[in-house]
Each structure stands twice: as C-alpha cells, then as structure tokens.
CSV table of C-alpha atoms in Angstrom, one decimal:
chain,number,residue,atom,x,y,z
Q,4,MET,CA,0.0,0.0,0.0
Q,5,THR,CA,1.4,3.4,-1.0
Q,6,ASP,CA,1.9,6.0,1.7
Q,7,VAL,CA,1.6,8.9,-0.8
Q,8,GLN,CA,-1.7,10.3,-2.2
Q,9,GLN,CA,-1.7,11.8,-5.7
Q,10,THR,CA,-4.4,14.1,-7.1
Q,11,ILE,CA,-4.6,13.7,-10.9
Q,12,SER,CA,-6.1,16.9,-12.4
Q,13,PRO,CA,-8.8,16.2,-14.9
Q,14,VAL,CA,-7.7,19.4,-16.7
Q,15,ASP,CA,-4.6,17.8,-18.2
Q,16,GLY,CA,-4.2,14.4,-16.6
Q,17,GLN,CA,-1.1,15.4,-14.7
Q,18,VAL,CA,-0.4,15.1,-10.9
Q,19,TYR,CA,-1.5,18.4,-9.4
Q,20,VAL,CA,-1.1,17.6,-5.7
Q,21,GLU,CA,0.9,15.0,-3.8
Q,22,ARG,CA,0.6,14.4,-0.1
Q,23,LYS,CA,1.9,11.9,2.3
Q,24,LEU,CA,-0.8,9.8,4.0
Q,25,ALA,CA,-1.1,10.1,7.8
Q,26,THR,CA,0.7,7.4,9.7
Q,27,GLN,CA,-1.0,5.3,12.5
Q,28,ASN,CA,0.9,7.4,15.1
Q,29,GLN,CA,-0.3,10.7,13.5
Q,30,ILE,CA,-3.9,9.5,13.5
Q,31,ASP,CA,-3.7,8.4,17.1
Q,32,LEU,CA,-2.1,11.8,18.0
Q,33,ALA,CA,-4.8,13.7,16.2
Q,34,LEU,CA,-7.4,11.8,18.3
Q,35,THR,CA,-5.6,12.5,21.5
Q,36,GLN,CA,-5.4,16.2,20.7
Q,37,ALA,CA,-9.0,16.4,19.6
Q,38,VAL,CA,-10.2,14.9,22.9
Q,39,SER,CA,-8.1,17.3,25.0
Q,40,ALA,CA,-8.9,20.4,23.0
Q,41,GLN,CA,-12.7,19.7,22.9
Q,42,LYS,CA,-13.0,19.7,26.6
Q,43,ALA,CA,-11.9,23.3,26.8
Q,44,TRP,CA,-13.6,24.4,23.5
Q,45,GLN,CA,-17.1,23.3,24.8
Q,46,LEU,CA,-16.7,25.5,27.9
Q,47,LEU,CA,-16.6,28.6,25.8
Q,48,SER,CA,-19.9,30.4,25.3
Q,49,VAL,CA,-21.7,30.3,22.0
Q,50,ASN,CA,-20.8,33.9,21.4
Q,51,GLN,CA,-17.1,33.2,22.0
Q,52,ARG,CA,-17.2,30.3,19.5
Q,53,ALA,CA,-19.1,32.5,17.0
Q,54,GLU,CA,-16.5,35.2,17.1
Q,55,ILE,CA,-13.7,32.8,16.2
Q,56,CYS,CA,-15.8,31.0,13.6
Q,57,THR,CA,-16.8,34.3,12.0
Q,58,ASN,CA,-13.2,35.4,11.8
Q,59,ALA,CA,-12.4,32.1,10.1
Q,60,VAL,CA,-15.0,32.7,7.5
Q,61,ASP,CA,-13.7,36.2,6.9
Q,62,ILE,CA,-10.2,34.9,6.4
Q,63,PHE,CA,-11.3,32.1,4.1
Q,64,VAL,CA,-13.5,34.3,1.9
Q,65,SER,CA,-10.6,36.7,1.5
Q,66,GLN,CA,-8.7,33.9,-0.4
Q,67,GLN,CA,-11.5,33.3,-2.9
Q,68,ASP,CA,-9.5,33.8,-6.1
Q,69,ASP,CA,-6.7,31.4,-5.0
Q,70,ILE,CA,-9.3,28.8,-3.7
Q,71,ALA,CA,-11.2,29.0,-7.0
Q,72,TRP,CA,-8.1,28.1,-9.1
Q,73,GLU,CA,-7.3,25.2,-6.8
Q,74,ILE,CA,-10.9,23.9,-7.1
Q,75,THR,CA,-10.7,24.2,-10.9
Q,76,TRP,CA,-7.4,22.3,-11.1
Q,77,GLN,CA,-8.4,19.6,-8.5
Q,78,MET,CA,-11.8,18.6,-9.8
Q,79,GLY,CA,-12.3,20.4,-13.1
Q,80,ARG,CA,-15.0,23.1,-12.5
Q,81,PRO,CA,-14.8,26.0,-15.0
Q,82,ILE,CA,-13.0,28.9,-13.4
Q,83,GLN,CA,-15.8,31.3,-14.2
Q,84,TYR,CA,-18.0,29.3,-11.7
Q,85,ALA,CA,-15.4,28.0,-9.2
Q,86,GLY,CA,-15.4,31.2,-7.1
Q,87,GLY,CA,-19.1,30.8,-6.6
Q,88,GLU,CA,-18.5,27.9,-4.3
Q,89,VAL,CA,-16.7,30.2,-1.9
Q,90,ALA,CA,-19.7,32.5,-1.9
Q,91,GLY,CA,-22.0,29.5,-1.2
Q,92,PHE,CA,-19.7,28.4,1.6
Q,93,GLU,CA,-19.9,31.9,3.2
Q,94,GLU,CA,-23.7,31.9,3.0
Q,95,ARG,CA,-24.0,28.6,4.7
Q,96,ALA,CA,-21.3,29.2,7.3
Q,97,ARG,CA,-22.7,32.6,8.4
Q,98,HIS,CA,-26.2,31.3,8.6
Q,99,MET,CA,-25.2,28.4,10.8
Q,100,ILE,CA,-23.4,30.7,13.1
Q,101,SER,CA,-26.4,33.1,13.2
Q,102,VAL,CA,-28.8,30.4,14.3
Q,103,ALA,CA,-26.5,28.6,16.8
Q,104,GLU,CA,-27.7,30.4,19.9
Q,105,GLU,CA,-31.3,29.5,19.1
Q,106,ALA,CA,-30.5,25.9,18.1
Q,107,LEU,CA,-28.3,25.3,21.2
Q,108,SER,CA,-30.5,27.0,23.8
Q,109,PRO,CA,-31.9,24.8,26.6
Q,110,VAL,CA,-35.5,23.6,26.3
Q,111,ILE,CA,-37.3,25.0,29.3
Q,112,LEU,CA,-40.4,23.0,30.3
Q,113,PRO,CA,-43.6,24.6,31.6
Q,114,GLU,CA,-43.6,25.5,35.3
Q,115,LYS,CA,-44.4,22.7,37.6
Q,116,GLU,CA,-44.8,23.5,41.3
Q,117,GLY,CA,-41.8,22.4,43.3
Q,118,PHE,CA,-39.8,21.4,40.3
Q,119,THR,CA,-37.4,22.9,37.8
Q,120,ARG,CA,-37.1,21.0,34.5
Q,121,TYR,CA,-35.0,21.7,31.4
Q,122,ILE,CA,-33.1,19.9,28.6
Q,123,LYS,CA,-29.6,21.0,27.8
Q,124,LYS,CA,-27.9,20.3,24.4
Q,125,GLU,CA,-24.4,19.1,25.0
Q,126,ALA,CA,-21.6,18.6,22.5
Q,127,LEU,CA,-20.9,15.0,21.5
Q,128,GLY,CA,-17.1,15.1,21.5
Q,129,ILE,CA,-15.3,14.3,18.3
Q,130,VAL,CA,-17.1,14.6,14.9
Q,131,LEU,CA,-15.5,12.9,11.9
Q,132,ILE,CA,-16.4,14.5,8.6
Q,133,ILE,CA,-15.7,12.6,5.4
Q,134,ALA,CA,-16.2,15.1,2.5
Q,135,PRO,CA,-16.4,14.5,-1.3
Q,136,TRP,CA,-14.8,16.3,-4.2
Q,137,ASN,CA,-17.7,17.5,-6.3
Q,138,PHE,CA,-18.6,20.5,-4.1
Q,139,PRO,CA,-15.7,20.2,-1.7
Q,140,LEU,CA,-16.4,23.3,0.3
Q,141,LEU,CA,-20.2,23.3,0.4
Q,142,THR,CA,-20.6,19.7,1.5
Q,143,ALA,CA,-17.9,20.0,4.1
Q,144,ILE,CA,-19.2,23.2,5.8
Q,145,ASN,CA,-22.7,21.8,6.2
Q,146,SER,CA,-21.3,19.7,9.1
Q,147,ILE,CA,-18.1,21.5,10.0
Q,148,MET,CA,-19.7,24.8,11.2
Q,149,PRO,CA,-22.5,23.4,13.3
Q,150,ALA,CA,-20.2,20.8,14.8
Q,151,LEU,CA,-17.7,23.5,15.9
Q,152,MET,CA,-20.4,25.9,17.0
Q,153,ALA,CA,-22.0,23.1,19.2
Q,154,GLY,CA,-18.7,22.7,21.0
Q,155,ASN,CA,-17.4,19.6,19.3
Q,156,SER,CA,-13.9,19.0,17.9
Q,157,VAL,CA,-13.7,18.0,14.2
Q,158,LEU,CA,-11.5,15.7,12.2
Q,159,LEU,CA,-11.8,16.2,8.5
Q,160,LYS,CA,-11.0,13.6,5.9
Q,161,HIS,CA,-11.4,15.1,2.5
Q,162,SER,CA,-11.5,13.3,-0.8
Q,163,ALA,CA,-8.1,12.5,-2.3
Q,164,GLN,CA,-9.2,14.6,-5.3
Q,165,THR,CA,-9.5,17.8,-3.3
Q,166,PRO,CA,-7.0,17.7,-0.4
Q,167,LEU,CA,-6.2,21.4,-0.6
Q,168,CYS,CA,-9.7,22.2,0.4
Q,169,ALA,CA,-9.2,20.5,3.8
Q,170,GLU,CA,-5.9,22.3,4.3
Q,171,ARG,CA,-7.4,25.7,3.4
Q,172,LEU,CA,-10.3,25.2,5.8
Q,173,VAL,CA,-8.2,24.2,8.8
Q,174,ASN,CA,-5.6,26.9,8.1
Q,175,ALA,CA,-8.3,29.6,8.1
Q,176,PHE,CA,-9.7,28.5,11.4
Q,177,THR,CA,-6.2,28.2,12.9
Q,178,GLU,CA,-5.4,31.7,11.8
Q,179,ALA,CA,-8.7,32.9,13.3
Q,180,GLY,CA,-7.6,31.8,16.7
Q,181,LEU,CA,-9.3,28.4,17.0
Q,182,PRO,CA,-7.4,26.5,19.7
Q,183,GLU,CA,-5.0,23.8,18.5
Q,184,GLY,CA,-6.6,20.4,18.1
Q,185,VAL,CA,-10.2,21.6,17.8
Q,186,PHE,CA,-10.2,21.3,14.0
Q,187,GLN,CA,-7.7,19.0,12.2
Q,188,TYR,CA,-7.5,17.4,8.7
Q,189,LEU,CA,-6.0,14.0,7.9
Q,190,HIS,CA,-5.1,12.6,4.5
Q,191,MET,CA,-5.9,9.0,4.9
Q,192,SER,CA,-6.3,5.7,3.1
Q,193,HIS,CA,-9.7,4.0,3.1
Q,194,GLN,CA,-8.4,1.4,5.6
Q,195,ASP,CA,-7.2,4.1,8.0
Q,196,THR,CA,-10.5,6.0,7.6
Q,197,GLU,CA,-12.3,2.8,8.7
Q,198,TYR,CA,-9.9,2.7,11.7
Q,199,LEU,CA,-10.9,6.2,12.6
Q,200,ILE,CA,-14.6,5.4,12.3
Q,201,LYS,CA,-14.1,2.5,14.7
Q,202,ALA,CA,-12.1,4.6,17.2
Q,203,ASP,CA,-13.8,4.9,20.6
Q,204,GLN,CA,-13.1,8.6,20.7
Q,205,VAL,CA,-15.2,9.4,17.6
Q,206,ALA,CA,-18.8,10.1,18.6
Q,207,HIS,CA,-20.4,11.0,15.2
Q,208,VAL,CA,-19.6,10.5,11.5
Q,209,ALA,CA,-20.9,12.8,8.8
Q,210,PHE,CA,-20.3,11.3,5.3
Q,211,THR,CA,-21.2,12.6,1.9
Q,212,GLY,CA,-20.6,10.3,-1.0
Q,213,SER,CA,-21.9,7.2,-2.9
Q,214,VAL,CA,-24.4,4.6,-1.7
Q,215,PRO,CA,-21.7,1.9,-1.5
Q,216,GLY,CA,-19.5,4.4,0.4
Q,217,GLY,CA,-22.3,5.0,2.9
Q,218,ALA,CA,-22.8,1.3,3.4
Q,219,SER,CA,-19.1,1.0,4.1
Q,220,VAL,CA,-19.3,3.7,6.7
Q,221,GLU,CA,-22.3,2.0,8.4
Q,222,LYS,CA,-20.5,-1.3,8.4
Q,223,ALA,CA,-17.4,0.2,9.9
Q,224,ALA,CA,-19.5,1.8,12.7
Q,225,ALA,CA,-21.7,-1.2,13.3
Q,226,GLY,CA,-22.1,-2.0,17.0
Q,227,ARG,CA,-20.7,1.4,18.1
Q,228,PHE,CA,-24.1,3.0,18.6
Q,229,ILE,CA,-22.8,6.4,17.4
Q,230,GLY,CA,-24.6,9.1,15.4
Q,231,MET,CA,-24.3,9.1,11.7
Q,232,GLY,CA,-25.2,11.5,8.9
Q,233,LEU,CA,-25.2,10.0,5.4
Q,234,GLU,CA,-25.8,12.1,2.3
Q,235,LEU,CA,-25.6,9.7,-0.6
Q,236,GLY,CA,-26.8,11.2,-3.8
Q,237,GLY,CA,-29.8,11.2,-5.9
Q,238,LYS,CA,-31.6,10.8,-9.3
Q,239,ASP,CA,-33.5,14.0,-8.9
Q,240,PRO,CA,-36.6,14.7,-11.0
Q,241,ALA,CA,-38.3,17.8,-12.4
Q,242,TYR,CA,-41.8,18.0,-13.7
Q,243,VAL,CA,-42.9,20.8,-16.1
Q,244,ARG,CA,-46.7,21.2,-15.9
Q,245,GLU,CA,-48.7,22.5,-18.9
Q,246,ASP,CA,-49.1,25.9,-17.2
Q,247,ALA,CA,-45.4,26.5,-16.5
Q,248,ASP,CA,-43.5,29.5,-17.6
Q,249,LEU,CA,-41.7,27.6,-20.2
Q,250,ASP,CA,-38.7,29.9,-20.8
Q,251,SER,CA,-38.0,30.0,-17.1
Q,252,ALA,CA,-38.5,26.3,-16.7
Q,253,VAL,CA,-36.1,25.4,-19.5
Q,254,ALA,CA,-33.4,27.7,-18.3
Q,255,THR,CA,-33.7,26.4,-14.7
Q,256,VAL,CA,-33.8,22.7,-15.3
Q,257,ILE,CA,-31.1,22.7,-18.0
Q,258,ASP,CA,-28.8,24.6,-15.6
Q,259,GLY,CA,-29.8,22.2,-12.9
Q,260,ALA,CA,-28.9,19.3,-15.1
Q,261,PHE,CA,-25.6,20.5,-16.5
Q,262,PHE,CA,-24.0,22.8,-13.9
Q,263,ASN,CA,-20.7,21.3,-12.6
Q,264,SER,CA,-20.9,18.9,-15.6
Q,265,GLY,CA,-23.8,17.2,-13.9
Q,266,GLN,CA,-21.7,16.2,-10.9
Q,267,SER,CA,-24.2,17.2,-8.3
Q,268,CYS,CA,-26.1,15.0,-5.9
Q,269,CYS,CA,-29.1,17.3,-6.2
Q,270,GLY,CA,-28.7,18.1,-9.9
Q,271,ILE,CA,-31.7,17.3,-12.2
Q,272,GLU,CA,-31.2,13.9,-13.8
Q,273,ARG,CA,-34.6,13.2,-15.3
Q,274,ILE,CA,-37.3,15.6,-16.6
Q,275,TYR,CA,-41.0,14.9,-17.1
Q,276,VAL,CA,-42.9,17.3,-19.3
Q,277,HIS,CA,-46.6,17.5,-19.9
Q,278,GLU,CA,-47.6,16.6,-23.4
Q,279,ALA,CA,-49.2,19.9,-24.0
Q,280,VAL,CA,-45.9,21.8,-23.8
Q,281,TYR,CA,-43.5,18.9,-24.6
Q,282,ASP,CA,-42.6,19.9,-28.1
Q,283,ASP,CA,-42.0,23.5,-27.2
Q,284,PHE,CA,-40.0,22.5,-24.2
Q,285,LEU,CA,-37.8,20.2,-26.2
Q,286,GLU,CA,-37.1,22.7,-28.9
Q,287,LYS,CA,-36.0,25.3,-26.3
Q,288,ALA,CA,-34.0,22.8,-24.2
Q,289,VAL,CA,-32.0,21.4,-27.1
Q,290,ALA,CA,-31.2,24.9,-28.3
Q,291,LEU,CA,-29.9,25.9,-24.9
Q,292,VAL,CA,-27.8,22.7,-24.4
Q,293,LYS,CA,-26.1,23.4,-27.8
Q,294,THR,CA,-24.9,26.8,-26.5
Q,295,TYR,CA,-22.6,25.1,-23.9
Q,296,ARG,CA,-18.9,25.4,-24.5
Q,297,LEU,CA,-17.0,22.2,-23.5
Q,298,GLY,CA,-13.3,23.0,-22.8
Q,299,ARG,CA,-10.5,23.2,-20.4
Q,300,PRO,CA,-11.8,24.6,-17.1
Q,301,ASP,CA,-8.9,27.1,-16.8
Q,302,ASP,CA,-10.2,28.8,-19.9
Q,303,PRO,CA,-12.6,31.6,-18.7
Q,304,THR,CA,-14.9,31.1,-21.7
Q,305,THR,CA,-15.6,27.4,-20.9
Q,306,THR,CA,-19.1,26.7,-19.5
Q,307,LEU,CA,-18.8,22.9,-19.4
Q,308,GLY,CA,-15.7,21.4,-17.9
Q,309,PRO,CA,-14.4,17.8,-17.8
Q,310,LEU,CA,-15.8,15.2,-15.4
Q,311,VAL,CA,-13.5,14.4,-12.5
Q,312,LYS,CA,-11.8,11.5,-14.3
Q,313,ALA,CA,-12.0,9.5,-17.5
Q,314,GLY,CA,-13.7,6.5,-15.8
Q,315,ALA,CA,-16.6,8.8,-14.8
Q,316,ALA,CA,-17.0,10.0,-18.4
Q,317,ASP,CA,-16.8,6.4,-19.6
Q,318,PHE,CA,-19.6,5.4,-17.2
Q,319,VAL,CA,-21.9,8.1,-18.5
Q,320,ARG,CA,-21.1,7.3,-22.1
Q,321,GLN,CA,-22.1,3.8,-21.5
Q,322,GLN,CA,-25.4,4.9,-20.0
Q,323,ILE,CA,-26.1,7.0,-23.1
Q,324,ASN,CA,-25.1,4.2,-25.5
Q,325,ASP,CA,-27.2,1.7,-23.7
Q,326,ALA,CA,-30.3,4.0,-23.8
Q,327,ILE,CA,-29.8,4.6,-27.5
Q,328,ALA,CA,-29.6,0.9,-28.1
Q,329,GLN,CA,-32.9,0.6,-26.3
Q,330,GLY,CA,-34.5,3.2,-28.5
Q,331,ALA,CA,-33.7,6.5,-26.9
Q,332,LEU,CA,-33.1,9.5,-29.3
Q,333,ALA,CA,-30.0,11.6,-28.8
Q,334,HIS,CA,-30.5,15.3,-29.6
Q,335,ILE,CA,-27.0,16.5,-29.3
Q,336,ASP,CA,-24.2,15.6,-31.8
Q,337,PRO,CA,-21.0,15.1,-29.8
Q,338,SER,CA,-19.0,16.1,-32.9
Q,339,GLU,CA,-20.2,19.6,-32.3
Q,340,PHE,CA,-18.1,19.5,-29.1
Q,341,PRO,CA,-14.5,18.8,-30.3
Q,342,MET,CA,-13.1,18.3,-26.8
Q,343,ASP,CA,-15.3,15.2,-26.4
Q,344,GLN,CA,-12.9,12.3,-26.7
Q,345,ALA,CA,-13.3,8.7,-25.5
Q,346,GLY,CA,-10.9,7.8,-22.8
Q,347,THR,CA,-10.7,11.4,-21.5
Q,348,PRO,CA,-12.8,13.2,-18.8
Q,349,TYR,CA,-14.1,15.5,-21.5
Q,350,LEU,CA,-17.7,14.6,-22.4
Q,351,ALA,CA,-20.3,16.5,-24.5
Q,352,PRO,CA,-23.6,17.3,-23.0
Q,353,GLN,CA,-26.5,15.0,-24.0
Q,354,LEU,CA,-30.3,15.3,-24.0
Q,355,LEU,CA,-32.2,12.1,-24.6
Q,356,THR,CA,-35.9,11.6,-25.4
Q,357,ASN,CA,-38.0,8.5,-26.1
Q,358,VAL,CA,-36.7,7.3,-22.7
Q,359,ASP,CA,-38.5,5.3,-20.0
Q,360,HIS,CA,-37.7,3.6,-16.7
Q,361,SER,CA,-36.4,0.4,-18.3
Q,362,MET,CA,-33.3,2.4,-19.1
Q,363,ARG,CA,-30.4,2.9,-16.7
Q,364,VAL,CA,-30.1,6.6,-17.6
Q,365,MET,CA,-33.5,7.2,-16.0
Q,366,THR,CA,-33.0,5.1,-12.9
Q,367,GLU,CA,-29.3,4.9,-12.1
Q,368,GLU,CA,-27.4,7.9,-10.8
Q,369,SER,CA,-25.4,9.4,-13.8
Q,370,PHE,CA,-23.4,12.1,-12.1
Q,371,GLY,CA,-22.6,13.5,-15.5
Q,372,PRO,CA,-23.9,15.9,-18.3
Q,373,VAL,CA,-26.8,13.9,-19.5
Q,374,VAL,CA,-30.5,14.2,-18.9
Q,375,GLY,CA,-33.6,12.2,-20.1
Q,376,VAL,CA,-36.8,14.0,-21.0
Q,377,GLN,CA,-40.0,11.9,-20.8
Q,378,LYS,CA,-43.5,13.0,-22.0
Q,379,VAL,CA,-46.4,12.6,-19.5
Q,380,ARG,CA,-50.1,13.0,-19.9
Q,381,SER,CA,-51.1,14.1,-16.4
Q,382,ASP,CA,-50.0,15.2,-13.0
Q,383,ASP,CA,-50.7,11.7,-11.6
Q,384,GLU,CA,-48.4,10.1,-14.2
Q,385,ALA,CA,-45.7,12.6,-13.5
Q,386,ILE,CA,-45.9,12.0,-9.7
Q,387,GLY,CA,-45.8,8.3,-10.2
Q,388,LEU,CA,-42.6,8.5,-12.3
Q,389,MET,CA,-41.0,11.0,-9.9
Q,390,ASN,CA,-41.5,8.6,-7.0
Q,391,ASP,CA,-40.3,5.5,-9.0
Q,392,SER,CA,-36.8,5.8,-7.8
Q,393,GLU,CA,-34.5,4.3,-5.1
Q,394,PHE,CA,-33.5,7.9,-4.3
Q,395,GLY,CA,-35.2,10.8,-2.7
Q,396,LEU,CA,-33.1,13.9,-2.3
Q,397,THR,CA,-34.8,16.8,-4.1
Q,398,ALA,CA,-37.6,17.1,-6.6
Q,399,ALA,CA,-39.0,20.1,-8.5
Q,400,ILE,CA,-42.3,21.1,-10.1
Q,401,PHE,CA,-42.6,24.0,-12.5
Q,402,THR,CA,-46.1,25.6,-12.5
Q,403,GLN,CA,-47.8,29.0,-12.2
Q,404,ASP,CA,-50.4,27.5,-9.9
Q,405,VAL,CA,-48.5,27.4,-6.6
Q,406,GLU,CA,-51.3,25.9,-4.6
Q,407,ALA,CA,-51.7,23.0,-7.0
Q,408,GLY,CA,-47.9,22.6,-7.0
Q,409,ILE,CA,-47.8,22.4,-3.2
Q,410,GLU,CA,-50.6,19.8,-3.2
Q,411,LEU,CA,-48.5,17.7,-5.7
Q,412,GLY,CA,-45.4,18.3,-3.6
Q,413,GLU,CA,-47.1,16.7,-0.6
Q,414,ARG,CA,-47.2,13.5,-2.7
Q,415,VAL,CA,-43.6,13.5,-3.8
Q,416,GLN,CA,-41.2,11.3,-1.9
Q,417,THR,CA,-38.3,13.6,-1.4
Q,418,GLY,CA,-36.2,15.4,1.2
Q,419,THR,CA,-36.5,18.9,-0.4
Q,420,PHE,CA,-39.3,19.9,-2.7
Q,421,PHE,CA,-39.0,22.9,-5.0
Q,422,ILE,CA,-41.5,24.9,-7.0
Q,423,ASN,CA,-40.1,26.9,-10.0
Q,424,ARG,CA,-36.4,26.3,-8.9
Q,425,CYS,CA,-34.0,23.4,-8.3
Q,426,ASP,CA,-30.4,22.5,-7.4
Q,427,TYR,CA,-30.1,24.9,-4.6
Q,428,LEU,CA,-29.6,24.6,-0.8
Q,429,ASP,CA,-31.2,27.3,1.3
Q,430,PRO,CA,-29.2,27.0,4.6
Q,431,GLY,CA,-32.3,28.0,6.6
Q,432,LEU,CA,-34.0,24.7,5.4
Q,433,ALA,CA,-33.2,21.2,6.6
Q,434,TRP,CA,-31.0,19.3,4.1
Q,435,THR,CA,-32.0,15.7,4.2
Q,436,GLY,CA,-32.9,12.8,2.0
Q,437,ILE,CA,-35.0,9.6,2.1
Q,438,LYS,CA,-34.6,6.1,0.6
Q,439,ASN,CA,-31.0,5.6,-0.7
Q,440,SER,CA,-30.3,9.3,-0.6
Q,441,GLY,CA,-29.3,8.6,3.0
Q,442,ARG,CA,-30.4,9.7,6.4
Q,443,GLY,CA,-29.8,12.5,8.9
Q,444,CYS,CA,-30.0,16.2,8.5
Q,445,THR,CA,-27.7,19.2,8.0
Q,446,LEU,CA,-28.2,22.9,7.8
Q,447,SER,CA,-31.0,24.9,9.5
Q,448,VAL,CA,-31.6,24.9,13.3
Q,449,LEU,CA,-32.4,21.2,12.9
Q,450,GLY,CA,-28.9,20.5,11.7
Q,451,TYR,CA,-27.6,21.0,15.2
Q,452,ASP,CA,-29.7,18.2,16.6
Q,453,ALA,CA,-27.5,15.3,15.4
Q,454,LEU,CA,-24.4,17.1,16.6
Q,455,THR,CA,-25.5,17.4,20.2
Q,456,ARG,CA,-27.0,15.1,22.8
Q,457,PRO,CA,-29.9,16.1,25.0
Q,458,LYS,CA,-29.3,16.0,28.8
Q,459,SER,CA,-32.4,16.3,31.0
Q,460,PHE,CA,-32.3,18.2,34.3
Q,461,HIS,CA,-35.1,17.2,36.8
Q,462,ILE,CA,-34.7,19.3,40.0
Q,463,LYS,CA,-37.0,19.0,43.0
Q,464,GLN,CA,-36.8,22.2,45.0
Q,465,PRO,CA,-36.1,21.8,48.7
C-alpha cells in the first residue's frame, strides 16, 4: 500500500497535488489532541465560539481567487464558476453561526410546582467528517460549522481529489484563533478511515458520497451506537406542468442538469414534461444545451468542464449508449463539441428523449452531463414516475399554480421539494434525504440536533 496520495487533475491528466498519508501514530495523536482540545472548547460560550468562527469565514473568503483556481485544477469546474462555491460556503457558514444560539438554547419546560425542568444540548465530543470532491467546500461546511459551534472538535478527511480544500479550511480556522486540536485534517487511506470510524473517541460520523460508500461507513461503525449522517446522492426529477413559464423552466432545469458537468447529488437527472408543452420545451431545451462550450476549465470562456476522471465519463457514455440501443433518441451531436474524446474526462452534454424507466439513464445515478426527457399525460403520471426511484433527495415542479404545486409536492417522496427552482440549498432549510439518498439532516436549526445530545435536568426544590 502506498503512503503517498496523488491528485490527478482532470484538466490535463497530470499530478496536481501530492501528499503523504497520515501514519498510524499521526492518526492516534490527532485523536488525543481532539479529545483534549474539545474539553476546553465546549466550555466557551456560543458567542465566543461564534467570534472565532466568524473570523475564520472572513479569512477564508478573502482567499476566494486562489481557492477558485485550486478547485478548478483539482476537480475540473470551469474557473468562471469556481469562485461561486466560496460564496456559497460563506452563505451557509454565516447562517449556521447566526442560528447557533437559538439551536443550542436549553429547552425550558412549563412551570411545575416544586420542580425545575429543562433539557440542555451538549456537545458529542469528536465529529469525523468525510467530504467529497464534487462540491468540496459546500458539502464540508454543512457539518463543520454546526459541529464546531456546538462545541465539538472536528477531524476532516477530504477526498483524495480535493486535499487542498481541507488544508485551506483548517488553516483559516487556525489563523482565526481556533485552539490547537479543535479542527484538524487527515489525509488517509480507506483502511485508516475505517480505523478512525471505529475509534472509541469518535462520537459522530458525517459522510457525503456514494451509496456503497455510505454502506461501508455504516459497516465500519456497526455496534458502536454512534450518530451518523449519510448524504448519498440522488436521481432528482423535475416536472414541467402545462401551465409552467416555459422559458424559465427550460433555463432552470437545464442549468440544474448540466452545472458542474452534472456532478451534483441534487442536480436534475430526469425531466418529465406535460404533453401539451412537450414539443416547445424540447425545442427550447435542445437549443440551450447546444450553447454550452466544452473545454479546459482554466479557460474563462468554458461553460462545461471535464468530469472528475476518464472513468466517470466512460460510465456516462455507456449509460447513453445503452439507452440509445434501447430506442432513446439523442438530440446532441457530440462532434459539435470537439473536446469530447473517448478515454478522457471531457464529455459532450447530451439530452435524450423516447426514454423510459427500463433504461439505466432514467433510474441509475449518472453524475454527468446527460438528462432524459420523458413525455407525460397528467400530474398523476408525473408524480408516479418521480416517485419511481431508489433515491429521494430533491424534486422540482414548475407551475404557475403554486397551490396546486404544493398539493402535488405533498405526494412527492423527497427530502426537499422545490417549485419553480431546483439544485439549490437554502441554509435555513433542513438538508435531508430519504430512501437511498441517505439519512440524517444538516443545515437549519435542525442541523444541530444530530451534533448534540440532550441532557435532562429534573430538579426538586427543597
């Protein structure tokens, strides 16, 4: 087993970052430091912790341009969009700081003669956060900020594709005055990550990644009776009703499908369109997809970058080819996107019609720049198809009748339901999924619940 981790940039296939993996002694030392530092950290007031965390956000955001370039070279997002992740990071981080006092306040029970009763929310101890590469800052901060604000210490294991994100995050908090040992990163092998999950000192694991990855985390933690948050992806649907604002719907769902080259757990991967507007929708959607510019992400004119690696692009190509072999119609000619080359991470966008749920591309997570568009005859048919999935992260309906949309939304099996938008996390709302999209909750005041434990005080007055 190698003791060096290499990050191969999808931009040019070259090694961009090389880091030594943590040794067993370094991992054990990190645990020891985290335990010791957390005891003092949790004794600070929420306001004291907020001051340090706010300073850390200020420091991190001031480095936006450098961070954007690092994201582009590590995972391939076009540079014109990469800085937006820092802005999203800031929005989520500041919101979670702002609601901490409310979320962490004791629950005071109604007065009962002769008794005082309340429930405190205490820190868990050490929180292990395992973060992915596709949105390396946004996914990580969802758990980092509430974990720290609740008084926990944090160990961050970032994807081997985006190690610089972990280093940037920890360095910003250290510069802001966070006590040593409260927030640390570790570059680790899968085997050592499992070792850390099994460690007695770890009280909670927050994982974002694939379904098999989530199953591995659960298996490693089996029998430990610790908390766990699993955000595992999706096959998110959108339904365009016959009364929808068509121009807005097309612009929104196509962006939701192809932003970040489709590498988003909450991106739109299947679209259902009412037959009354299907032809118009398809004409507008195809025209919009053809305007994308596939190219090197360090080129500021590029709007569609490479996938994270050639194997990911090969997977999506196979999904597309299988669907076409089953009768799907491809509306985009890959030859119009010269950077599209088999065996590379560069893949042309694709929009498929004449699709159904017998095809992998409509049921299996693609995580790439492809979307299937299926015609439906009614709301009931659309809802049935939207729910016909092993996933349930987000779902969107486009309609000018908001009340009707809400009624339909009550029937959709999903963690977040949108009307007239998609592919966005409002930090004031709970971020959660059902089915194979995982379990647990981040963001909002509810995001603090999993990162604290209730402690009841039942006091009889003398």
